[in-house]
């Protein structure tokens, strides 16, 4: 054999050995993949060719008492990208997105996101209306570009804009309620998200007819409020006008059904717009009806008289000698008008809103008795309306009162309340001596249309029916032509009411500010068969503003609308003649 043939055979053997070795390695690896780690590699293969997206559950709507939407959810999109697929065409994609989305994105920031190194996922734009997001995706696809995807989501919208904003509240960027009904009923309104897993091509596109898995979402429940949308809209506008015309810092208007304690209207001005997130300062997003405390002034005289009447110490014609002034604990106390000694009945004290007359009458009660009645009427505790952040107000213990405290609290100074507390307490007078807890939600509705009612707390008697009737007759004298609030009278109806004017307290010093007042009017109608109670509060109006001249006309308009809206007819009876002097 020649040397050349011998070398060729050795080379052939070496090559054959190498081929056998290579095939052996491949065979062993194939055995490992298909025999030992088959399931693991199959899962990896599936994962590499699948995508999973969240199917967001729509947040439940907030409805008015008639089913009209006050807050609802609409379809939205979040745009995402795979930087490994978009890096090369980042400028073109960013330009299209900028053209279609406008101020929703920044062109240069978007380029940086589309070129994010070592990443397969970035967010490009969130909380887009569905039609806006789809328009951008279509433009990218028409340009032959890939790597931009979308995720479905729901967006919160408030069709009425500012309508009842401080009652409804709003949601944060994560869709969680942070104020009002949105926060209180967040768990009820929030549904359970579902998911969808499907196969995709190497370019990231979904493969039609391929296998997919879906976990169904569960929508949130709707919450039905006690609010009447049309009455709310009217009251919002009327109150805003009053605040502007009187140069007040803020104002409140609340209307309650006296039989059920359902709040049918709850307005605040100034307010904010949860739909476009404008005017979101704390002074406008705070729910003043339950969170802001103030001294109620003379509206409190109705509670003092109710406590006295319940003990049998006064009737509407009880004679009271009203002095020209009083000095108690070195404090000089007077009425808002100068006068000598007056001979007023108890009804006359209320009709003329005499601080001095109220003090004289209240002196028939000890500190402990008067304090106990204030507690029975709900002061010093939350109203039960179950809205976030509700204040208990400020009521010092009767054991700590001075003579001056007893005197001033009787006419509404030296005690701080919320508007909802005041509504609840005077509501007991309108409801024949029984007090119930105010409510703003009547029930919930699930996706199948099944309704669940929110249970209401039982009412409790705080004064006798006779005592409530006595004070009601006194309050009717307030709206008479010779009372302090004839502007509150409504033609054809008997109206019971009470004005309020209180010095404002400087939060920084805790001292009263002379010349700055909180004025108010509380009233109910028809007085002989009460259906609605309305409370108007205006804080820091122009210097000579009063409850009868400034707040009473707003009461007149909103109460008139409520009576008309709910079809409450006049009773046909006339107000009894109540003597104011003796």
mmCIF file of N, CA and C in Angstrom, residues 505-575:
data_model
loop_
_atom_site.group_PDB
_atom_site.id
_atom_site.type_symbol
_atom_site.label_atom_id
_atom_site.label_comp_id
_atom_site.label_asym_id
_atom_site.label_seq_id
_atom_site.Cartn_x
_atom_site.Cartn_y
_atom_site.Cartn_z
ATOM 1 N N UNK A 505 -64.766 82.054 63.531
ATOM 2 C CA UNK A 505 -63.593 81.854 64.375
ATOM 3 C C UNK A 505 -62.349 81.831 63.497
ATOM 4 N N UNK A 506 -61.333 82.559 63.903
ATOM 5 C CA UNK A 506 -60.060 82.545 63.191
ATOM 6 C C UNK A 506 -59.340 81.239 63.520
ATOM 7 N N UNK A 507 -59.120 80.360 62.522
ATOM 8 C CA UNK A 507 -58.467 79.073 62.787
ATOM 9 C C UNK A 507 -57.074 79.224 63.392
ATOM 10 N N UNK A 508 -56.420 80.325 63.079
ATOM 11 C CA UNK A 508 -55.041 80.520 63.559
ATOM 12 C C UNK A 508 -54.997 80.891 65.037
ATOM 13 N N UNK A 509 -55.960 81.699 65.496
ATOM 14 C CA UNK A 509 -55.919 82.191 66.881
ATOM 15 C C UNK A 509 -56.990 81.585 67.772
ATOM 16 N N UNK A 510 -58.034 81.012 67.160
ATOM 17 C CA UNK A 510 -59.134 80.477 67.949
ATOM 18 C C UNK A 510 -60.047 81.559 68.492
ATOM 19 N N UNK A 511 -59.893 82.790 68.031
ATOM 20 C CA UNK A 511 -60.714 83.905 68.509
ATOM 21 C C UNK A 511 -61.714 84.336 67.446
ATOM 22 N N UNK A 512 -62.799 84.940 67.896
ATOM 23 C CA UNK A 512 -63.810 85.434 66.979
ATOM 24 C C UNK A 512 -63.281 86.626 66.194
ATOM 25 N N UNK A 513 -63.756 86.732 64.963
ATOM 26 C CA UNK A 513 -63.378 87.854 64.103
ATOM 27 C C UNK A 513 -64.614 88.732 63.919
ATOM 28 N N UNK A 514 -64.631 89.870 64.573
ATOM 29 C CA UNK A 514 -65.778 90.769 64.443
ATOM 30 C C UNK A 514 -65.914 91.253 62.997
ATOM 31 N N UNK A 515 -67.148 91.256 62.539
ATOM 32 C CA UNK A 515 -67.406 91.696 61.173
ATOM 33 C C UNK A 515 -67.388 90.579 60.157
ATOM 34 N N UNK A 516 -66.956 89.372 60.575
ATOM 35 C CA UNK A 516 -66.975 88.213 59.682
ATOM 36 C C UNK A 516 -67.947 87.178 60.248
ATOM 37 N N UNK A 517 -68.940 86.812 59.447
ATOM 38 C CA UNK A 517 -69.989 85.922 59.919
ATOM 39 C C UNK A 517 -70.182 84.716 59.015
ATOM 40 N N UNK A 518 -70.820 83.709 59.588
ATOM 41 C CA UNK A 518 -71.375 82.604 58.821
ATOM 42 C C UNK A 518 -72.882 82.745 58.937
ATOM 43 N N UNK A 519 -73.569 82.921 57.810
ATOM 44 C CA UNK A 519 -75.026 83.116 57.840
ATOM 45 C C UNK A 519 -75.716 81.888 57.260
ATOM 46 N N UNK A 520 -76.929 81.638 57.732
ATOM 47 C CA UNK A 520 -77.605 80.409 57.317
ATOM 48 C C UNK A 520 -79.116 80.538 57.429
ATOM 49 N N UNK A 521 -79.798 79.576 56.832
ATOM 50 C CA UNK A 521 -81.239 79.441 57.005
ATOM 51 C C UNK A 521 -81.593 77.961 56.918
ATOM 52 N N UNK A 522 -82.363 77.512 57.898
ATOM 53 C CA UNK A 522 -82.851 76.126 57.933
ATOM 54 C C UNK A 522 -84.369 76.173 57.949
ATOM 55 N N UNK A 523 -85.011 75.378 57.088
ATOM 56 C CA UNK A 523 -86.467 75.380 57.076
ATOM 57 C C UNK A 523 -87.045 74.118 56.479
ATOM 58 N N UNK A 524 -88.337 73.877 56.774
ATOM 59 C CA UNK A 524 -89.018 72.714 56.200
ATOM 60 C C UNK A 524 -90.421 73.082 55.752
ATOM 61 N N UNK A 525 -90.942 72.294 54.797
ATOM 62 C CA UNK A 525 -92.269 72.544 54.237
ATOM 63 C C UNK A 525 -92.848 71.224 53.701
ATOM 64 N N UNK A 526 -94.169 71.142 53.633
ATOM 65 C CA UNK A 526 -95.136 72.020 54.292
ATOM 66 C C UNK A 526 -95.017 71.880 55.814
ATOM 67 N N UNK A 527 -95.140 72.976 56.540
ATOM 68 C CA UNK A 527 -94.907 72.953 57.982
ATOM 69 C C UNK A 527 -95.905 72.056 58.707
ATOM 70 N N UNK A 528 -97.134 71.928 58.163
ATOM 71 C CA UNK A 528 -98.146 71.119 58.827
ATOM 72 C C UNK A 528 -98.099 69.657 58.419
ATOM 73 N N UNK A 529 -97.284 69.310 57.442
ATOM 74 C CA UNK A 529 -97.059 67.913 57.049
ATOM 75 C C UNK A 529 -95.708 67.841 56.350
ATOM 76 N N UNK A 530 -94.617 68.009 57.105
ATOM 77 C CA UNK A 530 -93.290 68.198 56.507
ATOM 78 C C UNK A 530 -92.857 67.068 55.562
ATOM 79 N N UNK A 531 -92.321 67.490 54.431
ATOM 80 C CA UNK A 531 -91.763 66.526 53.474
ATOM 81 C C UNK A 531 -90.277 66.768 53.254
ATOM 82 N N UNK A 532 -89.874 68.032 53.122
ATOM 83 C CA UNK A 532 -88.464 68.331 52.865
ATOM 84 C C UNK A 532 -87.924 69.367 53.840
ATOM 85 N N UNK A 533 -86.661 69.201 54.160
ATOM 86 C CA UNK A 533 -85.916 70.125 55.012
ATOM 87 C C UNK A 533 -84.714 70.610 54.214
ATOM 88 N N UNK A 534 -84.532 71.912 54.113
ATOM 89 C CA UNK A 534 -83.417 72.480 53.345
ATOM 90 C C UNK A 534 -82.586 73.389 54.238
ATOM 91 N N UNK A 535 -81.268 73.269 54.107
ATOM 92 C CA UNK A 535 -80.337 74.057 54.915
ATOM 93 C C UNK A 535 -79.382 74.787 53.995
ATOM 94 N N UNK A 536 -79.291 76.093 54.149
ATOM 95 C CA UNK A 536 -78.395 76.930 53.350
ATOM 96 C C UNK A 536 -77.364 77.554 54.285
ATOM 97 N N UNK A 537 -76.084 77.463 53.936
ATOM 98 C CA UNK A 537 -75.005 78.066 54.716
ATOM 99 C C UNK A 537 -74.109 78.869 53.777
ATOM 100 N N UNK A 538 -73.826 80.111 54.153
ATOM 101 C CA UNK A 538 -72.909 80.971 53.388
ATOM 102 C C UNK A 538 -71.845 81.484 54.354
ATOM 103 N N UNK A 539 -70.606 81.197 54.040
ATOM 104 C CA UNK A 539 -69.513 81.567 54.934
ATOM 105 C C UNK A 539 -68.814 82.843 54.470
ATOM 106 N N UNK A 540 -68.698 83.780 55.412
ATOM 107 C CA UNK A 540 -68.002 85.053 55.197
ATOM 108 C C UNK A 540 -68.542 85.835 53.993
ATOM 109 N N UNK A 541 -69.849 86.088 53.985
ATOM 110 C CA UNK A 541 -70.392 86.966 52.938
ATOM 111 C C UNK A 541 -70.065 88.417 53.247
ATOM 112 N N UNK A 542 -70.570 89.344 52.438
ATOM 113 C CA UNK A 542 -70.318 90.762 52.694
ATOM 114 C C UNK A 542 -70.810 91.131 54.093
ATOM 115 N N UNK A 543 -70.292 92.189 54.663
ATOM 116 C CA UNK A 543 -70.380 92.470 56.090
ATOM 117 C C UNK A 543 -71.797 92.590 56.637
ATOM 118 N N UNK A 544 -72.744 93.132 55.886
ATOM 119 C CA UNK A 544 -74.086 93.320 56.428
ATOM 120 C C UNK A 544 -75.061 92.221 56.019
ATOM 121 N N UNK A 545 -74.534 91.104 55.530
ATOM 122 C CA UNK A 545 -75.387 89.984 55.126
ATOM 123 C C UNK A 545 -75.977 89.303 56.354
ATOM 124 N N UNK A 546 -77.194 88.791 56.222
ATOM 125 C CA UNK A 546 -77.849 88.069 57.304
ATOM 126 C C UNK A 546 -78.524 86.824 56.780
ATOM 127 N N UNK A 547 -78.875 85.933 57.696
ATOM 128 C CA UNK A 547 -79.534 84.698 57.280
ATOM 129 C C UNK A 547 -80.852 84.948 56.576
ATOM 130 N N UNK A 548 -81.613 85.956 57.070
ATOM 131 C CA UNK A 548 -82.909 86.234 56.468
ATOM 132 C C UNK A 548 -82.823 86.914 55.121
ATOM 133 N N UNK A 549 -81.811 87.733 54.925
ATOM 134 C CA UNK A 549 -81.703 88.492 53.676
ATOM 135 C C UNK A 549 -80.863 87.800 52.612
ATOM 136 N N UNK A 550 -79.932 86.972 53.033
ATOM 137 C CA UNK A 550 -78.979 86.375 52.089
ATOM 138 C C UNK A 550 -79.205 84.884 51.857
ATOM 139 N N UNK A 551 -79.425 84.118 52.929
ATOM 140 C CA UNK A 551 -79.601 82.672 52.796
ATOM 141 C C UNK A 551 -81.051 82.277 52.532
ATOM 142 N N UNK A 552 -82.007 83.015 53.122
ATOM 143 C CA UNK A 552 -83.421 82.650 52.986
ATOM 144 C C UNK A 552 -83.902 82.639 51.531
ATOM 145 N N UNK A 553 -83.511 83.618 50.677
ATOM 146 C CA UNK A 553 -83.960 83.552 49.278
ATOM 147 C C UNK A 553 -83.460 82.301 48.547
ATOM 148 N N UNK A 554 -82.277 81.825 48.892
ATOM 149 C CA UNK A 554 -81.754 80.602 48.273
ATOM 150 C C UNK A 554 -82.594 79.413 48.731
ATOM 151 N N UNK A 555 -82.930 79.400 50.031
ATOM 152 C CA UNK A 555 -83.826 78.362 50.551
ATOM 153 C C UNK A 555 -85.143 78.365 49.783
ATOM 154 N N UNK A 556 -85.722 79.532 49.616
ATOM 155 C CA UNK A 556 -87.003 79.653 48.927
ATOM 156 C C UNK A 556 -86.964 78.993 47.558
ATOM 157 N N UNK A 557 -85.906 79.273 46.795
ATOM 158 C CA UNK A 557 -85.834 78.768 45.424
ATOM 159 C C UNK A 557 -85.609 77.261 45.385
ATOM 160 N N UNK A 558 -84.713 76.750 46.224
ATOM 161 C CA UNK A 558 -84.415 75.317 46.196
ATOM 162 C C UNK A 558 -85.577 74.514 46.772
ATOM 163 N N UNK A 559 -86.177 74.989 47.863
ATOM 164 C CA UNK A 559 -87.326 74.288 48.432
ATOM 165 C C UNK A 559 -88.496 74.285 47.450
ATOM 166 N N UNK A 560 -88.732 75.395 46.773
ATOM 167 C CA UNK A 560 -89.805 75.462 45.784
ATOM 168 C C UNK A 560 -89.592 74.428 44.684
ATOM 169 N N UNK A 561 -88.346 74.298 44.232
ATOM 170 C CA UNK A 561 -88.018 73.323 43.199
ATOM 171 C C UNK A 561 -88.238 71.900 43.702
ATOM 172 N N UNK A 562 -87.858 71.641 44.956
ATOM 173 C CA UNK A 562 -88.021 70.296 45.521
ATOM 174 C C UNK A 562 -89.495 69.922 45.621
ATOM 175 N N UNK A 563 -90.317 70.848 46.095
ATOM 176 C CA UNK A 563 -91.751 70.581 46.234
ATOM 177 C C UNK A 563 -92.385 70.327 44.867
ATOM 178 N N UNK A 564 -91.978 71.112 43.882
ATOM 179 C CA UNK A 564 -92.512 70.925 42.531
ATOM 180 C C UNK A 564 -92.003 69.629 41.906
ATOM 181 N N UNK A 565 -90.722 69.376 42.072
ATOM 182 C CA UNK A 565 -90.102 68.194 41.462
ATOM 183 C C UNK A 565 -90.728 66.898 41.973
ATOM 184 N N UNK A 566 -91.063 66.856 43.256
ATOM 185 C CA UNK A 566 -91.611 65.635 43.844
ATOM 186 C C UNK A 566 -93.140 65.676 43.968
ATOM 187 N N UNK A 567 -93.742 66.688 43.392
ATOM 188 C CA UNK A 567 -95.191 66.739 43.351
ATOM 189 C C UNK A 567 -95.864 66.879 44.700
ATOM 190 N N UNK A 568 -95.259 67.676 45.589
ATOM 191 C CA UNK A 568 -95.831 67.877 46.909
ATOM 192 C C UNK A 568 -96.816 69.044 46.845
ATOM 193 N N UNK A 569 -98.082 68.756 47.054
ATOM 194 C CA UNK A 569 -99.111 69.780 46.950
ATOM 195 C C UNK A 569 -99.260 70.537 48.269
ATOM 196 N N UNK A 570 -99.692 71.780 48.202
ATOM 197 C CA UNK A 570 -99.976 72.520 49.445
ATOM 198 C C UNK A 570 -101.064 71.805 50.236
ATOM 199 N N UNK A 571 -101.015 71.915 51.541
ATOM 200 C CA UNK A 571 -102.018 71.243 52.383
ATOM 201 C C UNK A 571 -103.321 72.010 52.431
ATOM 202 N N UNK A 572 -103.285 73.270 52.042
ATOM 203 C CA UNK A 572 -104.503 74.063 52.036
ATOM 204 C C UNK A 572 -104.808 74.752 53.350
ATOM 205 N N UNK A 573 -104.035 74.474 54.404
ATOM 206 C CA UNK A 573 -104.292 75.107 55.695
ATOM 207 C C UNK A 573 -103.472 76.385 55.826
ATOM 208 N N UNK A 574 -103.898 77.252 56.735
ATOM 209 C CA UNK A 574 -103.188 78.498 56.977
ATOM 210 C C UNK A 574 -102.397 78.413 58.277
ATOM 211 N N UNK A 575 -101.292 79.144 58.317
ATOM 212 C CA UNK A 575 -100.468 79.150 59.525
ATOM 213 C C UNK A 575 -101.260 79.747 60.678
#
